[in-house]
Amino acid sequence: MYFDSLRALLEMDGHGFYVWSAYGISLLVIALLVVAPFRRRRRLLSAIRAGQQREAAAAARRTPQPAAGSLSSEKESLNAPRA
Amino acid sequence: MWTLFHKFGSPPWLYRLSGSILRWLLPISLLALAMGVGWGLLFTAPDFRQGNSYRIIYIHVPAAVVALAGYYVMAIAGGISLIWKMKMADVAMHAAAPVGAALTFIALLTGAVWGKPTWGTWWVWDARITSMLILLFLYLGVMALYEAFDNKAAAARACAILSLVGTVNIPIIYKSVDWWYSLHQPASIKFTGESTIDPSMLYPLLLSIIAFYALFTCCLLANMRAEILQRERRTGWVQRLASENH
Amino acid sequence: MTETTAPGAVSFCLRLLRRQLTLAIRRPVAVGNPLLFFAMVVALFPLGIGPAPETLAGFAPGILWIVALLSNLLSADGIFRSDFDDGSLEQLLLAPQPLYLSVLAYVAAHWLVTGVLLALVSPLFAAMLDLPVVAWPSLAAGLFLGSGVMSLVGGIGAALTVGLRRGGMLISLLILPFYMPVLIFGTATVQAALDGAPVQPFLALLGSMLCLSIALAPLAISAGLRISVDA
């Protein structure tokens, strides 16, 4: 550790504001960059699910029998990665 | 070889592969970033001329290096999509643009913040800064062109052409900006040479650069996964995927 | 050759060029617009930065080049626009003649009615901004070569955006970065003439950029046109 104390680390001989703000903003941008695609993927998946439920409900209204067999038949092929 | 190539064209295969890559690459790259940045921030000695402000180098240089490399990744993906009509290369190209633009932005911003204590001004029309600004414009141009098309297949091909034109032009732009700067170099600002960097400062920098490359790959893959889902939302495998994980 | 009735590639190109020029001359106001724009923006600078002759003369190389760049940019949008709208571009893409040469004819027509014309009248505007007479020939020569590069690069942007309804602003964002080397060496040419330095190296650089863009830009333009027509 180069700095003696937390205070020295934060101040960095007067350059602390510049160094820490540069790091802060950069890490914020990187965090947004990393999180955004995961959020987008989750939103898409839930939108697709909502569409499926709407369609299922519409199908149920048209024909009274439950039509759930087609969706759960082929589960083995996709090991869905889930964060 | 060709079977692998064809596999890359298959969205479900790529989606699963990128998922399993991300699961170990993302933690590793975040750890490497934390280590590189922490090492640079906490354990290295200050520069004898610039003092502690030089510590910005551990985020400025990696961002700049990877931002430039990202443009070539985007252009190569665009070239592949143009030549072999590979849809997944389109996806990669479109996924690379925002990541590259964000990294260019980080490089410019940290450069400006670094400039204030070092040169006494936020912004200098220095050759490298100006080139990075032009790189940002090139990224934003590709993104704007993509958004302008309603037909996304045409958008991808148009962006591929634009990014290829950009790759031809980037060396010319860099050389001319460099030359322009040497012509107008103001005498008041002295730049420290980079050639003499102490190993104790170099190793955290290298680690940080590797971490940025890895993070770029992660963001690229994660963006690609979202984009693949968006494009394939009507297909059976995406429907099954959505119904499976609640 | 199997198609004996179709004209050869070169004569086809010359016909295209003549057609474009005829179309341009039939609407002289459209040809005059970039020049008028140039004159108006040049008139803005003394209002904006003050009328002192020495200040103006100092900024003149940059001002003249930037305004030339902007007027070229604004007219670049129209290179393929009308032919795209009336469908003759689609015919051109189906024609047996190489598209490389055909798009070169379109760009050459644009260059002749904007860039070359601007280069010819540039001494007038140079005089208005108090640029010394020694720099006038190099300004005109630089504009002559540089506007060729700008028309070719602008053609790429025009080809990519011709199918879009709101292409006007977008084309500027796409191609302005590619204009920057031309701007740098164009102003350097004028500056060299002002300083009494030899201008040939800069003109040679502009000429080599022109050669490179003649070689490569038509490829990008034709690919862009195919995308825009398909989309």
XYZ file of C-alpha atoms in Angstrom:
560
model
C 0.000 0.000 0.000
C 1.504 3.265 -1.053
C -0.715 5.571 1.020
C -0.335 5.836 4.769
C -3.928 6.592 5.645
C -7.386 6.663 4.157
C -7.220 10.428 4.165
C -4.037 10.428 2.095
C -5.655 7.979 -0.286
C -8.691 10.189 -0.736
C -6.729 13.386 -1.139
C -3.823 12.110 -3.239
C -1.870 15.322 -2.678
C -4.624 17.464 -4.094
C -5.268 15.282 -7.115
C -7.846 13.152 -5.349
C -10.844 14.916 -6.825
C -9.639 14.327 -10.378
C -8.548 10.755 -9.879
C -11.624 9.685 -7.955
C -14.088 11.443 -10.228
C -12.439 9.907 -13.302
C -12.602 6.457 -11.738
C -16.113 7.002 -10.400
C -17.632 8.062 -13.690
C -15.753 5.412 -15.640
C -16.828 2.618 -13.331
C -20.392 3.913 -13.449
C -20.351 3.797 -17.253
C -18.829 0.309 -17.190
C -21.455 -0.855 -14.704
C -24.234 0.483 -16.922
C -22.595 -1.151 -19.919
C -22.469 -4.530 -18.201
C -25.918 -4.399 -16.617
C -27.856 -3.033 -19.609
C -27.772 -6.177 -21.806
C -28.763 -8.419 -18.906
C -31.703 -6.169 -18.058
C -32.686 -6.071 -21.701
C -32.555 -9.853 -21.944
C -34.674 -10.277 -18.836
C -37.242 -7.767 -20.098
C -37.411 -9.546 -23.447
C -37.903 -12.911 -21.821
C -40.682 -11.639 -19.605
C -42.317 -9.887 -22.567
C -42.212 -13.148 -24.523
C -43.679 -14.976 -21.530
C -46.459 -12.421 -21.226
C -47.219 -12.932 -24.912
C -47.379 -16.688 -24.389
C -49.788 -16.306 -21.495
C -51.978 -13.978 -23.522
C -52.044 -16.462 -26.372
C -52.725 -19.349 -24.021
C -55.586 -17.428 -22.448
C -56.976 -16.586 -25.886
C -56.666 -20.232 -26.937
C -58.376 -21.353 -23.751
C -61.250 -18.995 -24.440
C -61.636 -20.347 -27.975
C -61.387 -24.036 -27.073
C -62.217 -25.108 -23.516
C -59.660 -27.993 -23.411
C -56.258 -27.182 -21.873
C -53.519 -27.117 -24.541
C -50.369 -27.225 -22.463
C -48.675 -30.356 -23.815
C -46.904 -28.719 -26.729
C -44.767 -26.366 -24.691
C -43.354 -28.719 -22.091
C -42.503 -31.575 -24.475
C -39.026 -30.573 -25.578
C -37.343 -29.430 -22.424
C -34.188 -31.473 -22.634
C -32.378 -29.581 -25.408
C -32.009 -26.205 -23.749
C -30.103 -25.794 -20.562
C -31.330 -22.296 -20.088
C -28.648 -20.134 -18.493
C -30.106 -18.022 -15.802
C -28.294 -15.311 -13.941
C -13.627 -25.822 -39.797
C -16.663 -25.170 -41.927
C -18.951 -26.967 -39.516
C -17.718 -24.634 -36.784
C -18.311 -21.716 -39.078
C -21.841 -22.891 -39.740
C -22.430 -23.422 -36.060
C -21.568 -19.769 -35.457
C -24.411 -18.957 -37.787
C -26.869 -20.817 -35.615
C -28.567 -18.527 -33.077
C -29.493 -21.106 -30.399
C -26.016 -22.625 -30.463
C -24.371 -19.196 -30.171
C -26.804 -18.169 -27.459
C -25.946 -21.206 -25.357
C -22.210 -20.959 -26.029
C -22.080 -17.271 -25.131
C -24.085 -17.999 -22.004
C -21.604 -20.568 -20.806
C -18.642 -18.337 -21.725
C -20.149 -15.387 -19.890
C -20.704 -17.399 -16.750
C -16.959 -17.689 -16.127
C -15.534 -14.804 -18.180
C -17.617 -12.067 -16.584
C -16.536 -12.775 -12.979
C -12.919 -13.211 -14.090
C -12.856 -9.951 -16.014
C -14.505 -8.016 -13.199
C -11.961 -9.483 -10.796
C -9.101 -8.599 -13.149
C -10.441 -5.068 -13.488
C -10.691 -4.704 -9.723
C -7.161 -6.062 -9.319
C -5.618 -3.920 -12.032
C -7.349 -0.755 -10.920
C -6.797 -1.467 -7.235
C -3.122 -2.208 -7.799
C -2.705 0.962 -9.816
C -4.646 3.102 -7.374
C -3.275 1.806 -4.120
C 0.076 0.132 -4.539
C 2.106 1.979 -7.154
C 4.351 4.925 -6.477
C 3.257 8.289 -7.896
C 4.808 9.620 -11.081
C 7.672 11.956 -10.253
C 6.401 14.634 -12.607
C 2.619 14.312 -12.523
C 2.199 13.111 -8.963
C -0.875 11.100 -8.198
C -2.964 12.319 -11.107
C -1.185 9.858 -13.377
C -3.192 7.083 -11.714
C -5.938 7.853 -14.207
C -3.732 6.055 -16.738
C -4.993 2.701 -15.428
C -8.415 3.414 -16.824
C -7.674 5.929 -19.581
C -5.192 3.929 -21.645
C -7.060 0.599 -21.480
C -10.306 2.300 -22.485
C -8.605 4.020 -25.414
C -6.827 0.868 -26.587
C -9.933 -1.292 -26.441
C -12.127 1.410 -27.971
C -9.899 1.483 -31.033
C -9.723 -2.305 -31.192
C -13.492 -2.401 -30.849
C -13.907 -0.454 -34.052
C -11.908 -3.090 -35.877
C -13.962 -5.849 -34.249
C -17.078 -4.085 -35.481
C -15.675 -3.635 -38.984
C -14.452 -7.228 -39.248
C -17.845 -8.493 -38.106
C -19.420 -6.193 -40.682
C -17.116 -7.527 -43.388
C -17.991 -11.119 -42.487
C -21.684 -10.322 -42.586
C -21.320 -8.663 -45.998
C -19.221 -11.411 -47.569
C -20.788 -14.554 -46.100
C -24.222 -13.070 -45.299
C -23.871 -14.370 -41.769
C -26.634 -13.051 -39.550
C -24.730 -13.590 -36.339
C -21.931 -11.354 -37.633
C -24.560 -8.632 -38.038
C -25.541 -9.183 -34.453
C -21.918 -8.945 -33.330
C -21.401 -5.740 -35.278
C -24.476 -4.098 -33.845
C -23.554 -5.278 -30.358
C -20.007 -3.889 -30.582
C -21.004 -0.326 -31.473
C -22.467 0.871 -28.131
C -19.698 -0.820 -26.126
C -17.016 0.798 -28.260
C -18.738 4.162 -28.082
C -18.973 3.947 -24.291
C -15.283 3.049 -24.009
C -14.345 5.927 -26.300
C -16.419 8.184 -24.105
C -14.610 6.905 -21.010
C -11.242 7.508 -22.676
C -12.204 11.066 -23.621
C -13.684 11.856 -20.242
C -10.772 10.486 -18.218
C -8.416 12.268 -20.591
C -10.192 15.537 -19.895
C -10.136 14.995 -16.128
C -6.472 14.034 -16.315
C -5.729 17.100 -18.384
C -7.017 19.513 -15.764
C -4.345 18.921 -13.091
C -1.615 18.102 -15.641
C -2.000 20.800 -18.261
C -4.315 23.142 -16.388
C -7.146 22.770 -18.870
C -9.956 20.289 -19.397
C -9.642 20.010 -23.109
C -6.689 20.324 -25.429
C -6.926 19.849 -29.171
C -4.128 17.373 -29.020
C -3.680 14.827 -31.796
C -4.669 11.818 -29.747
C -7.652 13.476 -28.084
C -8.902 14.770 -31.409
C -8.521 11.339 -32.967
C -10.479 9.766 -30.131
C -13.202 12.365 -30.601
C -13.400 11.478 -34.284
C -13.555 7.798 -33.310
C -16.517 8.609 -31.085
C -18.198 10.343 -34.024
C -17.589 7.284 -36.195
C -19.181 5.007 -33.602
C -22.147 7.308 -33.148
C -22.562 7.556 -36.928
C -22.797 3.771 -37.219
C -25.339 3.662 -34.389
C -27.393 6.489 -35.893
C -27.412 4.790 -39.294
C -28.590 1.532 -37.764
C -31.444 3.258 -35.981
C -32.513 5.136 -39.117
C -33.385 1.999 -41.082
C -36.716 0.282 -40.481
C -35.507 -2.854 -42.234
C -32.906 -4.171 -39.815
C -31.247 -6.506 -42.316
C -30.578 -3.533 -44.587
C -29.481 -1.514 -41.568
C -26.872 -4.110 -40.702
C -25.497 -4.197 -44.227
C -25.396 -0.398 -44.448
C -23.567 -0.219 -41.115
C -21.137 -2.884 -42.294
C -20.246 -0.765 -45.317
C -19.925 2.345 -43.192
C -17.642 0.644 -40.698
C -15.493 -0.767 -43.497
C -15.199 2.713 -44.994
C -14.244 3.808 -41.493
C -11.453 1.234 -41.219
C -9.949 2.440 -44.468
C -10.197 5.994 -43.226
C -9.068 5.646 -39.615
C -5.335 5.387 -40.457
C -5.645 8.342 -42.828
C -7.513 10.387 -40.239
C -5.006 9.492 -37.537
C -2.004 10.312 -39.691
C -3.446 13.603 -40.846
C -4.527 14.654 -37.363
C -1.077 13.732 -36.096
C 0.544 15.795 -38.789
C -1.871 18.670 -38.230
C -1.017 18.682 -34.551
C 2.731 18.684 -35.156
C 2.165 21.735 -37.343
C 0.204 23.658 -34.726
C 1.773 22.324 -31.546
C 1.476 25.015 -28.903
C 4.745 25.586 -27.087
C 3.171 25.956 -23.643
C 2.067 22.338 -23.361
C 4.673 19.684 -22.913
C 3.699 16.059 -23.161
C 5.514 13.492 -21.135
C 6.924 10.708 -23.236
C 5.346 7.348 -22.672
C 8.331 5.299 -23.701
C 9.894 5.281 -20.268
C 7.374 3.673 -17.984
C 8.592 1.906 -14.913
C 7.783 -1.839 -14.741
C 6.066 -1.334 -11.394
C 3.626 0.978 -13.174
C 3.484 -1.115 -16.348
C 2.277 -4.412 -14.874
C -0.955 -3.069 -13.358
C -1.519 -1.226 -16.627
C -1.166 -4.431 -18.620
C -3.500 -6.238 -16.249
C -5.996 -3.441 -16.614
C -5.756 -3.563 -20.415
C -6.403 -7.315 -20.378
C -9.341 -6.754 -18.038
C -10.805 -4.183 -20.411
C -10.442 -6.563 -23.354
C -12.202 -9.270 -21.353
C -14.943 -6.858 -20.283
C -15.396 -5.743 -23.868
C -15.859 -9.382 -24.854
C -18.373 -9.869 -22.045
C -20.409 -6.826 -22.990
C -20.249 -7.852 -26.638
C -21.527 -11.340 -25.842
C -24.217 -10.098 -23.463
C -25.422 -7.572 -26.026
C -25.405 -10.283 -28.667
C -27.529 -12.547 -26.482
C -30.125 -9.834 -25.973
C -30.078 -9.020 -29.678
C -30.442 -12.707 -30.634
C -33.470 -13.033 -28.381
C -34.967 -9.895 -29.868
C -34.509 -11.143 -33.413
C -35.563 -14.729 -32.766
C -38.471 -13.950 -30.485
C -40.976 -15.646 -32.775
C -39.042 -18.909 -33.055
C -39.730 -22.069 -31.089
C -36.493 -22.231 -29.152
C -36.885 -18.722 -27.732
C -40.486 -19.432 -26.820
C -39.425 -22.600 -25.006
C -36.567 -20.757 -23.322
C -38.930 -18.077 -22.054
C -41.471 -20.543 -20.745
C -38.746 -22.532 -19.005
C -37.142 -19.991 -16.746
C -39.476 -18.186 -14.480
C -19.996 -9.034 -76.301
C -23.404 -10.622 -76.495
C -25.499 -7.491 -76.001
C -24.713 -5.741 -79.237
C -27.483 -3.201 -78.717
C -26.305 -2.045 -75.286
C -23.745 0.769 -75.329
C -20.275 0.029 -74.024
C -19.357 0.859 -70.471
C -17.453 4.047 -71.223
C -19.945 5.529 -73.643
C -22.730 4.584 -71.252
C -20.940 6.492 -68.514
C -20.420 9.508 -70.692
C -24.104 9.477 -71.554
C -24.980 9.268 -67.867
C -22.658 12.156 -67.134
C -24.161 14.232 -69.925
C -27.649 13.402 -68.694
C -26.811 14.461 -65.145
C -25.211 17.673 -66.338
C -28.158 18.447 -68.602
C -30.530 17.888 -65.717
C -28.439 20.196 -63.561
C -28.248 22.931 -66.183
C -32.005 22.818 -66.704
C -32.373 23.932 -63.117
C -29.764 26.673 -62.766
C -31.171 27.712 -59.399
C -30.296 24.296 -57.985
C -26.742 24.693 -59.269
C -26.550 28.161 -57.774
C -27.805 27.114 -54.348
C -24.512 25.748 -52.980
C -22.726 28.867 -54.219
C -25.322 31.084 -52.608
C -25.009 29.095 -49.405
C -21.246 29.525 -49.590
C -21.597 33.291 -50.026
C -24.066 33.619 -47.166
C -22.007 31.627 -44.681
C -18.898 33.560 -45.677
C -20.869 36.722 -44.925
C -21.728 35.366 -41.470
C -18.113 35.184 -40.360
C -17.311 38.917 -40.388
C -20.556 39.443 -38.477
C -19.606 36.782 -35.992
C -15.916 37.416 -35.402
C -15.624 41.080 -36.313
C -14.706 42.883 -39.525
C -11.008 43.542 -38.793
C -9.205 42.599 -42.040
C -6.199 41.006 -40.361
C -8.375 38.739 -38.164
C -10.423 37.716 -41.162
C -7.329 37.053 -43.247
C -5.942 34.871 -40.480
C -9.100 32.779 -40.338
C -9.764 32.873 -44.089
C -8.168 29.522 -45.081
C -10.125 27.678 -42.434
C -13.356 29.548 -43.073
C -13.263 29.035 -46.829
C -12.508 25.333 -46.496
C -15.107 24.682 -43.822
C -17.781 26.489 -45.807
C -16.809 24.597 -48.967
C -17.091 21.387 -46.984
C -20.526 22.309 -45.674
C -21.908 23.352 -49.020
C -20.603 20.128 -50.522
C -22.185 18.180 -47.698
C -25.580 19.799 -48.131
C -25.683 19.081 -51.836
C -24.324 15.522 -51.475
C -27.715 14.376 -50.223
C -29.177 15.013 -53.666
C -26.704 12.988 -55.758
C -28.981 9.957 -56.062
C -32.186 11.347 -54.566
C -34.245 12.175 -57.654
C -33.177 9.036 -59.506
C -34.058 6.948 -56.501
C -37.485 8.570 -56.270
C -38.407 8.040 -59.914
C -37.024 4.498 -60.043
C -34.302 5.031 -62.620
C -31.727 3.998 -60.046
C -33.271 0.553 -59.997
C -32.857 0.405 -63.773
C -29.233 1.411 -63.387
C -28.570 -1.422 -60.936
C -29.997 -3.889 -63.447
C -28.029 -2.478 -66.371
C -25.267 -4.679 -67.837
C -22.674 -1.904 -67.573
C -20.455 -2.005 -64.482
C -22.011 -0.073 -61.629
C -18.548 1.072 -60.561
C -18.263 3.337 -63.600
C -21.898 4.441 -63.540
C -21.744 5.726 -59.978
C -18.465 7.413 -60.861
C -20.400 9.308 -63.538
C -22.998 10.433 -60.995
C -20.320 11.593 -58.582
C -18.379 13.315 -61.357
C -21.489 15.261 -62.327
C -21.957 16.336 -58.720
C -18.297 17.322 -58.496
C -18.476 19.374 -61.692
C -21.562 21.358 -60.676
C -20.550 21.950 -57.051
C -16.854 21.473 -56.326
C -15.327 22.654 -59.570
C -17.693 25.584 -59.770
C -16.855 26.515 -56.202
C -13.135 26.241 -56.930
C -13.581 28.565 -59.888
C -15.417 31.266 -57.935
C -13.416 30.822 -54.723
C -11.036 33.761 -55.465
C -14.062 36.046 -55.214
C -14.801 34.906 -51.678
C -11.102 34.864 -50.849
C -11.019 38.534 -51.777
C -14.020 39.239 -49.558
C -12.157 37.738 -46.592
C -8.916 39.651 -47.370
C -6.951 36.530 -48.195
C -3.741 37.689 -49.910
C -3.651 37.182 -53.669
C -0.673 34.774 -53.506
C -2.870 32.158 -51.868
C -5.715 32.323 -54.383
C -4.353 29.824 -56.947
C -3.511 27.245 -54.281
C -6.932 27.707 -52.694
C -8.612 27.059 -56.027
C -6.337 24.129 -56.851
C -6.833 22.617 -53.400
C -10.600 23.026 -53.638
C -10.531 21.489 -57.109
C -8.861 18.296 -55.834
C -10.371 18.235 -52.363
C -13.944 18.676 -53.525
C -13.485 15.586 -55.686
C -12.666 13.589 -52.568
C -15.592 15.184 -50.760
C -18.009 14.354 -53.580
C -16.863 10.733 -53.606
C -17.097 10.355 -49.842
C -20.377 12.256 -49.845
C -21.580 9.820 -52.476
C -21.054 6.977 -49.993
C -23.208 8.753 -47.442
C -25.799 9.601 -50.077
C -25.948 6.001 -51.286
C -26.421 4.682 -47.748
C -29.127 7.170 -46.811
C -30.981 7.640 -50.101
C -33.718 5.209 -49.085
C -34.363 6.951 -45.783
C -36.953 9.661 -45.402
C -34.903 11.656 -42.925
C -31.530 11.271 -44.571
C -30.534 14.936 -44.561
C -29.117 15.280 -41.072
C -27.882 11.715 -40.889
C -25.636 11.999 -43.925
C -23.726 14.819 -42.229
C -23.130 12.711 -39.148
C -21.911 9.813 -41.247
C -19.479 11.518 -43.552
C -18.184 14.599 -41.755
C -15.484 12.585 -39.938
C -14.220 11.368 -43.305
C -13.918 14.953 -44.543
C -11.442 15.871 -41.842
C -8.209 14.807 -43.600
C -9.272 16.820 -46.643
C -9.937 19.821 -44.440
C -6.560 19.484 -42.741
C -4.549 19.306 -45.941
C -6.742 21.782 -47.790
C -6.196 24.514 -45.224
C -2.539 23.515 -45.016
C -2.225 24.156 -48.746
C -3.513 27.695 -48.369
C -1.413 28.257 -45.276
C 1.707 27.048 -47.073
C 1.033 29.480 -49.904
C 0.610 32.293 -47.374
C 3.883 31.375 -45.685
C 5.716 31.170 -48.991
C 6.344 27.460 -48.544
C 5.982 25.060 -51.475
C 2.371 23.972 -51.962
C 3.074 21.008 -54.255
C 3.426 18.446 -51.403
C -0.007 19.317 -50.078
C -1.592 19.273 -53.504
C 0.104 15.917 -54.095
C -1.398 14.615 -50.852
C -4.847 15.851 -51.835
C -4.334 14.261 -55.245
C -3.364 10.933 -53.701
C -6.481 11.064 -51.507
C -8.482 11.706 -54.658
C -6.891 8.682 -56.363
C -7.566 6.473 -53.346
C -11.178 7.573 -53.156
C -11.700 7.134 -56.901
C -10.418 3.584 -56.482
C -12.412 2.631 -53.381
C -15.404 4.917 -52.941
C -17.376 3.657 -55.989
C -17.264 0.151 -54.499
C -18.853 1.401 -51.283
C -21.286 3.588 -53.219
C -22.502 0.738 -55.398
C -22.859 -1.576 -52.395
C -24.746 1.165 -50.561
C -27.068 1.754 -53.510
C -27.882 -1.964 -53.716
C -28.809 -1.950 -50.031
C -30.900 1.195 -50.315
C -32.793 -0.061 -53.361
C -33.407 -3.473 -51.787
C -34.537 -2.090 -48.455
